Amino acid sequence: VSGKYETSPPAGEDRFRAQLSLSYCRSSCSAGIHFPRRGCNYPAEIIENGKMREKTLTMDTLNPQVKAVEYAVRGPIVTKAGDIERGLQQGQKHPFTEVIKANIGDSHAMGQKPITFLRQVVALCSFPELLNSPSFPEDAKQRARRILQGCGGQSLGSYSASQGVDCIRQDVAVYIEQRDKGVPADWDNIYLTTGASDGIVSILKMLVSGQGRSRSGVMIPIPQYPLYSAAISELEAVQINYYLDEDNCWALDINELHRAYQAAKEHCHPRVICIINPGNPTGQVQSRKCIEEVLHFAYEENLFVMSDEVYQDNVYSPDLQFHSFKKVLYEMGPEYFNTVELASFHSTSKGYSGECGFRGGYMEVLNLDLEVKAQLVKLLSVRLCPPVSGQAAMDVIVNPPLPHEPSYLQFHKEKSAVLGALAEKAQMTEQTLNTVPGIKCNPVQGAMYAFPRIFIPPRAVEESLGMSPDMMYCLRLLEETGICLVPGSGFGQREGTYHFRMTILPTTEKLKVLLEKLRDFHIKFLKEYASLEEPKR
């Protein structure tokens, strides 16, 4: 069989739109057989023995909930960045020599080094023969032996229980109790997960039911992490937006919660409220008073609370601290602590370890009905178990070296270095962006991101040609500087405002380059559209 591809994608803006649909491909073949290239969906049928046979799965027959899913963090801007990066490697000419990806919170991809102790324990678990090696410290060996004893056949390659390895769940409970200064934690309420995302989606699956006006409504912050809107779309739940207060450092306003709830009751049944603290993409750290108000609101309106706390170690402002929703709930008294249904989530992917690839995580679920709890275990059993290597990595995060153990000094030094560097880069990012005309950045109090507001002149808005203006801005930025950011429209924002999200994870030197290029681009962008006037802030 011989054949060749004939591709002629359009150029410029239209080329980008073509990439969004991934539909530009032509082929001709002497045998009449089509071999589509990657990303092609043309044509919708193939020729077999002179007869046309339609494909079973086409855009017309695809599950509409899948089509509704959007995930900006790995969206079309990132796809284009990958194309440009491959072009650079093949010798294509661009006004820059490298693509700087600041679109996703992937610490190790940005150059962060692994925490030695964590990798030692996982290595020992993966290859137990190393337990005889003098190159590994005894405290790492002790943890590895304990984890392996909890695994079937003492092997990381065996399935665990659907909830996770028992001894690791026990360690998580001890960690939570210590973190929350003695608030009791029952390891039977701990479920190990494939990253935090797996737990979040599992809980949402349990909560979504009903039809029409009785369909479950899910309250999410705007701006939000796109996992939530994607899962809500896939589950056909009703998304209820409550807006964070940008003018007050992205604080959560209890009056806004009441507004969103009352408006949503007209067309759905609000059943759950999601909070991300510290915030993604906004980087704020919510106050204890704010958390108490949210929990009181959930108690009064009989809402299930989902608290995304994966950035609990990432707090940079010296006058702020992380408060877990569980601890605040406990301090509100037994009437609240024994009744409000709360699921909180943590992960290996963030914090100081940045171990995204292990896909380790846990959730603690409080006050779940006993019969519902059995249904949750059943649901989790469908995917058998989370990656056991990720469970081992999670164990190290909740059970790190103690001061009297041989690995403590190195571990403490590495952890402090990571968090110290992030704090410096958070401050540098905020300060630098606020020197640029037409950009306003709130303090990056925590997490790994800045979400600055950008002024886009009216003429640029008009010329965005159906594309969201901040998407057009980020596309131009990528093409002219090689900087890959995510437009704010992918996270949600108040109408008429524009933002982008960037990580603070690149090395300090690379982050300085990024910020300088971004400043120069923005000033040039404003000049191009004839507006260097200081915008209203």
Coordinates of C-alpha atoms in Angstrom, one line a residue:
V1 CA 0.0 0.0 0.0
S2 CA 1.4 3.4 -0.9
G3 CA 0.0 6.7 0.1
K4 CA 1.0 10.3 1.0
Y5 CA -0.3 13.1 3.1
E6 CA -1.3 16.4 1.7
T7 CA -1.6 19.0 4.4
S8 CA -2.2 22.7 3.9
P9 CA -3.3 24.2 7.2
P10 CA -4.1 27.9 7.1
A11 CA -1.7 30.4 8.5
G12 CA -1.7 32.9 11.4
E13 CA -4.9 33.3 13.5
D14 CA -6.8 30.8 11.3
R15 CA -4.0 28.2 11.8
F16 CA -4.5 28.5 15.6
R17 CA -8.3 28.0 15.2
A18 CA -7.5 24.9 13.0
Q19 CA -5.4 23.5 15.9
L20 CA -8.3 24.0 18.2
S21 CA -10.4 21.7 16.1
L22 CA -7.5 19.4 15.1
S23 CA -9.3 18.6 11.9
Y24 CA -7.0 19.6 9.1
C25 CA -5.7 16.6 7.2
R26 CA -6.0 15.4 3.6
S27 CA -4.7 12.1 2.2
S28 CA -4.7 10.2 -1.1
C29 CA -3.8 6.6 -1.5
S30 CA -3.8 4.3 -4.5
A31 CA -5.5 1.6 -2.5
G32 CA -8.2 4.0 -1.3
I33 CA -7.3 3.6 2.4
H34 CA -6.9 6.6 4.6
F35 CA -4.1 6.7 7.2
P36 CA -4.9 9.8 9.3
R37 CA -2.1 11.6 11.1
R38 CA -2.2 12.3 14.8
G39 CA -5.1 14.5 15.7
C40 CA -7.0 14.0 12.5
N41 CA -10.7 13.3 12.3
Y42 CA -11.1 13.6 8.5
P43 CA -12.9 11.8 6.9
A44 CA -15.6 10.3 9.1
E45 CA -15.7 7.1 7.0
I46 CA -13.2 4.8 5.2
I47 CA -13.5 2.8 2.0
E48 CA -13.7 -1.0 2.3
N49 CA -14.1 -3.0 -0.8
G50 CA -15.6 -0.1 -2.6
K51 CA -18.2 0.5 0.1
M52 CA -18.4 3.4 2.5
R53 CA -18.3 2.4 6.2
E54 CA -19.1 5.0 8.8
K55 CA -17.0 5.2 11.9
T56 CA -18.8 4.1 15.1
L57 CA -17.4 7.0 17.1
T58 CA -17.7 10.5 15.5
M59 CA -18.2 14.0 16.9
D60 CA -21.9 13.4 16.3
T61 CA -22.0 10.2 18.3
L62 CA -19.5 11.2 21.0
N63 CA -20.8 11.5 24.5
P64 CA -21.9 15.2 24.7
Q65 CA -20.6 15.5 28.3
V66 CA -17.1 14.6 27.0
K67 CA -17.4 17.4 24.4
A68 CA -18.4 19.8 27.2
V69 CA -15.3 19.1 29.2
E70 CA -12.6 21.8 29.1
Y71 CA -9.3 21.9 30.9
A72 CA -7.4 25.1 30.2
V73 CA -4.2 24.1 32.0
R74 CA -3.5 21.6 29.2
G75 CA -5.5 23.4 26.5
P76 CA -4.8 24.8 23.0
I77 CA -2.2 27.3 24.1
V78 CA -0.1 24.5 25.6
T79 CA -0.6 22.4 22.5
K80 CA 0.7 25.2 20.4
A81 CA 3.6 25.7 22.8
G82 CA 4.5 22.0 22.2
D83 CA 4.4 22.5 18.4
I84 CA 6.7 25.5 18.7
E85 CA 9.1 23.7 21.0
R86 CA 9.4 20.8 18.5
G87 CA 9.9 23.3 15.7
L88 CA 12.8 24.9 17.6
Q89 CA 14.4 21.5 18.0
Q90 CA 14.1 21.0 14.2
G91 CA 15.8 24.3 13.5
Q92 CA 12.8 26.5 12.8
K93 CA 13.4 30.2 13.5
H94 CA 11.5 32.1 16.2
P95 CA 12.2 35.4 18.0
F96 CA 13.3 33.3 21.0
T97 CA 15.5 30.2 21.6
E98 CA 13.3 28.4 24.1
V99 CA 9.7 28.0 25.3
I100 CA 9.3 28.8 29.0
K101 CA 6.3 26.8 30.2
A102 CA 4.7 28.5 33.2
N103 CA 1.3 27.0 32.6
I104 CA 1.1 24.2 35.1
G105 CA 2.2 23.4 38.7
D106 CA 4.7 20.7 37.7
S107 CA 7.6 21.4 40.0
H108 CA 10.1 18.8 38.8
A109 CA 9.5 19.8 35.1
M110 CA 10.5 23.3 36.1
G111 CA 13.8 22.1 37.6
Q112 CA 13.0 21.4 41.3
K113 CA 15.1 18.5 42.7
P114 CA 13.4 15.6 44.4
I115 CA 13.4 15.3 48.2
T116 CA 16.2 12.8 48.8
F117 CA 14.4 10.9 51.7
L118 CA 11.2 10.5 49.7
R119 CA 13.0 9.0 46.7
Q120 CA 15.1 6.7 49.0
V121 CA 12.0 5.2 50.6
V122 CA 10.2 4.7 47.3
A123 CA 13.4 3.2 45.8
L124 CA 13.7 0.8 48.7
C125 CA 10.1 -0.2 48.3
S126 CA 10.5 -0.7 44.6
F127 CA 13.7 -2.7 44.8
P128 CA 13.9 -4.3 48.2
E129 CA 17.3 -5.8 47.5
L130 CA 18.6 -2.3 48.3
L131 CA 17.6 -2.8 51.9
N132 CA 20.9 -4.5 52.3
S133 CA 22.8 -1.6 50.9
P134 CA 24.9 0.6 53.3
S135 CA 24.1 3.6 51.0
F136 CA 20.7 4.0 52.4
P137 CA 20.0 5.5 55.9
E138 CA 18.3 3.3 58.5
D139 CA 15.3 5.5 59.0
A140 CA 14.5 5.2 55.3
K141 CA 14.9 1.4 55.5
Q142 CA 12.5 1.2 58.5
R143 CA 9.8 3.1 56.7
A144 CA 10.2 0.9 53.5
R145 CA 10.1 -2.3 55.6
R146 CA 6.9 -1.2 57.3
I147 CA 5.2 -0.2 53.9
L148 CA 6.3 -3.5 52.3
Q149 CA 4.9 -5.5 55.2
G150 CA 1.5 -3.9 54.5
C151 CA 1.6 -4.9 50.8
G152 CA 0.4 -8.2 49.5
G153 CA 3.4 -10.6 49.1
Q154 CA 5.5 -7.7 50.5
S155 CA 5.7 -6.2 47.0
L156 CA 4.8 -2.8 45.7
G157 CA 3.6 -4.6 42.6
S158 CA 0.6 -6.1 44.4
Y159 CA -2.9 -4.5 44.6
S160 CA -3.7 -2.8 47.9
A161 CA -7.1 -2.6 49.4
S162 CA -9.3 -0.1 47.5
Q163 CA -9.0 2.4 50.4
G164 CA -5.2 2.0 50.3
V165 CA -2.5 0.3 52.4
D166 CA -3.7 0.2 56.0
C167 CA -0.4 1.3 57.6
I168 CA -0.2 4.3 55.3
R169 CA -3.8 5.3 56.1
Q170 CA -2.8 5.1 59.8
D171 CA 0.2 7.3 59.2
V172 CA -2.1 9.8 57.4
A173 CA -4.4 9.9 60.5
V174 CA -1.5 10.6 62.8
Y175 CA -0.2 13.3 60.5
I176 CA -3.7 15.0 60.5
E177 CA -3.9 14.8 64.3
Q178 CA -0.5 16.4 64.7
R179 CA -1.2 19.1 62.1
D180 CA -4.5 20.0 63.8
K181 CA -3.0 20.1 67.3
G182 CA -4.7 17.1 68.7
V183 CA -8.0 17.1 66.8
P184 CA -8.9 13.3 66.6
A185 CA -8.5 11.6 63.3
D186 CA -9.8 8.1 62.6
W187 CA -7.8 6.2 59.9
D188 CA -11.1 4.5 58.9
N189 CA -12.1 7.9 57.4
I190 CA -8.9 8.0 55.3
Y191 CA -8.9 7.0 51.7
L192 CA -5.8 7.0 49.6
T193 CA -6.3 8.4 46.1
T194 CA -4.7 8.8 42.7
G195 CA -3.7 12.4 43.4
A196 CA -6.2 14.7 44.9
S197 CA -8.2 14.8 41.6
D198 CA -9.3 11.2 41.9
G199 CA -10.8 11.8 45.4
I200 CA -12.5 15.0 44.3
V201 CA -14.2 13.4 41.3
S202 CA -15.2 10.3 43.4
I203 CA -17.0 12.5 46.0
L204 CA -18.7 14.6 43.3
K205 CA -19.9 11.3 41.7
M206 CA -21.5 10.4 45.0
L207 CA -23.2 13.8 45.3
V208 CA -24.7 14.3 41.8
S209 CA -28.3 13.1 41.4
G210 CA -31.8 14.3 40.4
Q211 CA -33.3 15.8 37.3
G212 CA -34.4 19.2 36.2
R213 CA -34.7 21.6 39.1
S214 CA -33.8 18.8 41.5
R215 CA -30.4 18.3 39.8
S216 CA -27.5 18.6 42.1
G217 CA -25.8 22.0 42.1
V218 CA -22.1 22.4 43.0
M219 CA -20.9 25.7 44.3
I220 CA -17.4 26.5 43.1
P221 CA -15.2 29.6 43.4
I222 CA -14.5 31.8 40.4
P223 CA -11.7 31.8 39.5
Q224 CA -11.5 28.1 39.9
Y225 CA -9.2 25.1 39.1
P226 CA -10.7 23.7 35.9
L227 CA -10.9 20.2 37.3
Y228 CA -14.1 21.3 39.0
S229 CA -15.9 22.7 36.0
A230 CA -14.7 19.7 33.9
A231 CA -16.0 17.2 36.4
I232 CA -19.3 19.1 36.8
S233 CA -19.7 19.0 33.0
E234 CA -18.9 15.3 32.7
L235 CA -21.3 14.5 35.5
E236 CA -24.1 16.8 34.1
A237 CA -24.3 18.6 37.5
V238 CA -25.2 22.3 37.7
Q239 CA -22.3 24.6 38.2
I240 CA -23.0 27.4 40.7
N241 CA -20.4 30.2 40.5
Y242 CA -19.5 32.3 43.6
Y243 CA -17.0 35.1 42.9
L244 CA -13.9 35.7 45.0
D245 CA -13.3 39.3 45.9
E246 CA -10.3 40.4 43.7
D247 CA -10.2 43.9 45.3
N248 CA -9.8 42.2 48.7
C249 CA -6.9 39.9 47.8
W250 CA -9.3 37.2 46.5
A251 CA -11.0 36.8 49.8
L252 CA -14.2 34.7 50.1
D253 CA -17.2 37.0 50.9
I254 CA -20.0 35.2 52.8
N255 CA -22.6 37.6 51.2
E256 CA -21.5 36.4 47.8
L257 CA -22.1 32.8 48.9
H258 CA -25.7 33.7 50.0
R259 CA -26.3 35.5 46.7
A260 CA -25.1 32.6 44.6
Y261 CA -27.0 30.0 46.6
Q262 CA -30.3 31.9 46.5
A263 CA -30.0 32.5 42.8
A264 CA -29.2 28.8 42.1
K265 CA -32.2 27.5 44.1
E266 CA -34.4 28.7 41.3
H267 CA -33.1 26.1 38.9
C268 CA -31.3 23.3 40.8
H269 CA -30.7 21.8 44.2
P270 CA -27.5 23.1 45.7
R271 CA -25.9 20.2 47.6
V272 CA -22.1 20.9 47.8
I273 CA -19.7 23.8 48.2
C274 CA -16.1 23.5 47.1
I275 CA -13.3 25.6 48.5
I276 CA -9.6 25.7 47.4
N277 CA -7.3 26.9 50.2
P278 CA -4.7 28.1 49.6
G279 CA -6.2 29.2 46.3
N280 CA -5.6 28.0 42.8
P281 CA -5.3 30.0 40.6
T282 CA -5.5 33.0 42.9
G283 CA -2.9 32.2 45.5
Q284 CA -4.8 33.6 48.5
V285 CA -4.8 32.1 52.0
Q286 CA -8.3 32.2 53.6
S287 CA -8.5 33.5 57.2
R288 CA -9.9 31.4 60.1
K289 CA -12.9 33.8 60.3
C290 CA -13.7 33.2 56.6
I291 CA -13.5 29.4 57.0
E292 CA -15.8 29.6 60.1
E293 CA -18.3 31.6 58.1
V294 CA -18.2 29.1 55.2
L295 CA -18.8 26.2 57.6
H296 CA -21.7 28.0 59.4
F297 CA -23.2 28.6 55.9
A298 CA -22.8 25.0 55.0
Y299 CA -24.4 23.9 58.3
E300 CA -27.4 26.2 57.9
E301 CA -28.0 25.3 54.2
N302 CA -27.2 21.5 54.7
L303 CA -24.4 21.5 52.2
F304 CA -21.6 19.0 51.8
V305 CA -18.2 20.7 52.1
M306 CA -15.3 19.8 49.9
S307 CA -12.0 21.4 51.0
D308 CA -9.1 21.2 48.5
E309 CA -6.1 21.7 50.7
V310 CA -3.3 20.4 48.5
Y311 CA -1.3 23.6 49.0
Q312 CA -1.4 23.5 52.8
D313 CA 2.5 23.6 53.0
N314 CA 2.7 26.5 50.5
V315 CA 2.1 29.6 52.6
Y316 CA 4.5 32.5 52.1
S317 CA 3.1 35.5 53.8
P318 CA 4.7 35.6 57.3
D319 CA 1.5 37.1 58.9
L320 CA -0.7 34.3 57.5
Q321 CA -1.1 30.6 58.3
F322 CA -2.9 27.6 57.0
H323 CA -6.1 26.6 58.9
S324 CA -7.6 23.3 58.0
F325 CA -11.4 23.2 57.6
K326 CA -11.4 20.2 59.9
K327 CA -9.7 21.9 62.7
V328 CA -11.9 25.0 62.5
L329 CA -15.0 22.7 62.3
Y330 CA -13.8 21.0 65.5
E331 CA -13.3 24.3 67.3
M332 CA -16.8 25.4 66.4
G333 CA -18.1 22.7 68.8
P334 CA -19.7 19.2 68.6
E335 CA -22.9 20.5 67.1
Y336 CA -20.9 21.3 63.9
F337 CA -18.1 18.8 64.1
N338 CA -20.5 15.8 64.5
T339 CA -22.9 16.8 61.7
V340 CA -21.3 18.8 58.9
E341 CA -20.2 16.4 56.1
L342 CA -16.7 17.3 55.1
A343 CA -14.2 15.8 52.6
S344 CA -10.7 17.3 52.6
F345 CA -7.9 16.5 50.1
H346 CA -4.1 16.5 50.0
S347 CA -1.6 15.3 47.4
T348 CA 2.1 14.4 46.8
S349 CA 2.0 16.7 43.7
K350 CA 2.3 20.1 45.5
G351 CA 3.7 21.3 48.8
Y352 CA 7.5 21.0 49.0
S353 CA 7.8 17.6 47.3
G354 CA 6.3 18.4 43.9
E355 CA 6.0 14.7 43.1
C356 CA 3.3 15.0 40.5
G357 CA 4.1 11.8 38.6
F358 CA 3.6 9.5 41.5
R359 CA -0.1 10.4 41.6
G360 CA -0.3 10.0 45.3
G361 CA -3.0 11.6 47.5
Y362 CA -5.6 11.1 50.2
M363 CA -8.9 12.3 51.3
E364 CA -10.4 12.4 54.8
V365 CA -14.2 12.1 54.8
L366 CA -16.2 13.1 58.0
N367 CA -19.8 12.4 59.1
L368 CA -20.6 10.2 56.1
D369 CA -23.7 8.1 56.5
L370 CA -22.6 4.5 57.2
E371 CA -24.5 3.0 54.3
V372 CA -23.2 5.7 52.0
K373 CA -19.7 5.0 53.3
A374 CA -20.1 1.4 52.0
Q375 CA -21.2 2.8 48.7
L376 CA -18.0 5.0 48.5
V377 CA -15.8 1.9 49.1
K378 CA -17.7 0.1 46.4
L379 CA -17.2 3.0 44.0
L380 CA -13.4 3.1 44.8
S381 CA -13.1 -0.6 44.3
V382 CA -14.0 -0.3 40.6
R383 CA -10.6 1.2 40.0
L384 CA -9.1 -1.5 42.2
C385 CA -6.6 0.8 44.1
P386 CA -4.5 3.9 43.7
P387 CA -0.9 3.4 42.5
V388 CA 0.9 1.7 45.4
S389 CA 4.2 3.6 44.6
G390 CA 2.2 6.8 45.0
Q391 CA 0.8 5.6 48.3
A392 CA 4.4 5.0 49.5
A393 CA 5.3 8.6 48.4
M394 CA 2.3 9.9 50.3
D395 CA 3.5 8.0 53.4
V396 CA 6.8 9.8 53.4
I397 CA 5.1 13.2 53.2
V398 CA 2.9 12.4 56.3
N399 CA 5.7 10.5 58.1
P400 CA 8.9 12.5 57.4
P401 CA 12.2 12.1 59.4
L402 CA 12.0 13.1 63.0
P403 CA 14.6 15.3 64.7
H404 CA 16.4 12.3 66.3
E405 CA 16.7 10.3 63.0
P406 CA 19.7 10.3 60.7
S407 CA 17.9 11.8 57.7
Y408 CA 16.4 14.7 59.5
L409 CA 19.0 17.4 58.9
Q410 CA 19.2 16.8 55.1
F411 CA 15.4 16.5 54.8
H412 CA 14.8 19.8 56.8
K413 CA 17.4 21.6 54.7
E414 CA 15.9 20.5 51.4
K415 CA 12.3 21.2 52.4
S416 CA 13.3 24.7 53.8
A417 CA 15.2 25.5 50.6
V418 CA 12.2 24.6 48.3
L419 CA 9.7 26.6 50.4
G420 CA 12.1 29.5 50.9
A421 CA 12.8 29.8 47.2
L422 CA 9.0 29.7 46.4
A423 CA 8.4 32.5 49.0
E424 CA 11.1 34.7 47.4
K425 CA 9.7 34.0 43.9
A426 CA 6.2 34.8 45.0
Q427 CA 7.3 38.2 46.3
M428 CA 9.4 38.9 43.2
T429 CA 6.5 38.0 40.9
E430 CA 4.0 40.2 42.6
Q431 CA 6.4 43.2 42.9
T432 CA 7.6 43.0 39.3
L433 CA 4.2 42.6 37.7
N434 CA 2.9 45.6 39.7
T435 CA 5.6 47.8 38.0
V436 CA 4.1 47.1 34.6
P437 CA 1.5 49.7 33.3
G438 CA -1.8 47.9 32.8
I439 CA -1.1 44.9 35.1
K440 CA -2.3 44.5 38.7
C441 CA -1.2 41.5 40.8
N442 CA -2.5 40.7 44.2
P443 CA -0.1 39.3 46.8
V444 CA 0.8 35.7 46.1
Q445 CA 0.1 34.6 49.7
G446 CA 0.3 30.8 49.0
A447 CA 0.1 28.0 46.4
M448 CA 2.2 28.2 43.3
Y449 CA 0.6 30.8 41.0
A450 CA -0.1 34.4 40.3
F451 CA -3.4 35.5 38.7
P452 CA -2.8 39.1 37.7
R453 CA -5.4 41.3 36.1
I454 CA -4.4 42.7 32.7
F455 CA -5.7 45.7 30.9
I456 CA -6.6 44.8 27.3
P457 CA -7.5 47.9 25.2
P458 CA -11.0 48.1 23.6
R459 CA -9.6 47.9 20.1
A460 CA -7.7 44.7 21.0
V461 CA -10.9 43.2 22.4
E462 CA -12.7 44.1 19.2
E463 CA -10.0 42.4 17.1
S464 CA -9.9 39.2 19.1
L465 CA -12.2 37.7 16.4
G466 CA -14.5 35.5 18.5
M467 CA -11.5 34.3 20.6
S468 CA -11.6 35.4 24.2
P469 CA -9.3 38.5 24.5
D470 CA -7.1 37.0 27.1
M471 CA -6.7 33.9 24.9
M472 CA -5.6 36.2 22.1
Y473 CA -3.2 37.9 24.5
C474 CA -1.6 34.7 25.6
L475 CA -1.3 33.4 22.1
R476 CA 0.5 36.6 21.0
L477 CA 2.7 36.3 24.1
L478 CA 3.6 32.8 23.2
E479 CA 4.3 33.5 19.5
E480 CA 6.4 36.6 20.2
T481 CA 8.3 35.6 23.4
G482 CA 8.1 31.8 23.9
I483 CA 6.3 32.3 27.2
C484 CA 3.4 29.8 27.8
L485 CA 0.7 31.1 30.2
V486 CA -2.9 30.1 30.7
P487 CA -5.6 32.7 29.9
G488 CA -7.9 33.7 32.8
S489 CA -11.0 32.7 30.8
G490 CA -10.0 29.1 31.4
F491 CA -10.5 29.5 35.1
G492 CA -13.5 31.9 35.1
Q493 CA -13.5 35.6 35.8
R494 CA -15.9 38.5 36.2
E495 CA -17.3 39.7 32.9
G496 CA -15.2 42.5 31.4
T497 CA -12.1 41.6 33.3
Y498 CA -9.0 39.7 31.9
H499 CA -6.3 37.7 33.6
F500 CA -3.7 35.1 33.1
R501 CA -2.4 32.4 35.4
M502 CA 1.3 31.8 35.7
T503 CA 3.3 29.5 38.0
I504 CA 6.1 30.8 40.1
L505 CA 8.0 27.5 39.7
P506 CA 10.7 28.3 37.1
T507 CA 14.1 28.8 38.6
T508 CA 14.8 32.3 39.9
E509 CA 16.9 33.2 36.9
K510 CA 14.4 31.9 34.4
L511 CA 11.6 33.6 36.3
K512 CA 13.4 36.9 36.0
V513 CA 13.7 36.4 32.3
L514 CA 10.1 35.5 32.0
L515 CA 9.0 38.6 33.9
E516 CA 11.2 40.9 31.9
K517 CA 9.9 39.5 28.6
L518 CA 6.4 39.7 29.9
R519 CA 6.8 43.4 30.8
D520 CA 8.3 44.3 27.5
F521 CA 5.6 42.4 25.6
H522 CA 2.8 44.1 27.6
I523 CA 4.1 47.6 27.0
K524 CA 4.5 46.9 23.3
F525 CA 1.0 45.4 23.2
L526 CA -0.5 48.6 24.8
K527 CA 1.5 50.8 22.4
E528 CA 0.3 48.8 19.4
Y529 CA -3.3 49.4 20.4
A530 CA -2.6 53.0 21.1
S531 CA -3.2 53.0 24.9
L532 CA -0.5 53.5 27.5
E533 CA -2.9 55.3 29.8
E534 CA -2.9 54.0 33.3
P535 CA -6.1 51.9 33.5
K536 CA -8.5 52.1 36.4
R537 CA -7.5 49.7 39.1

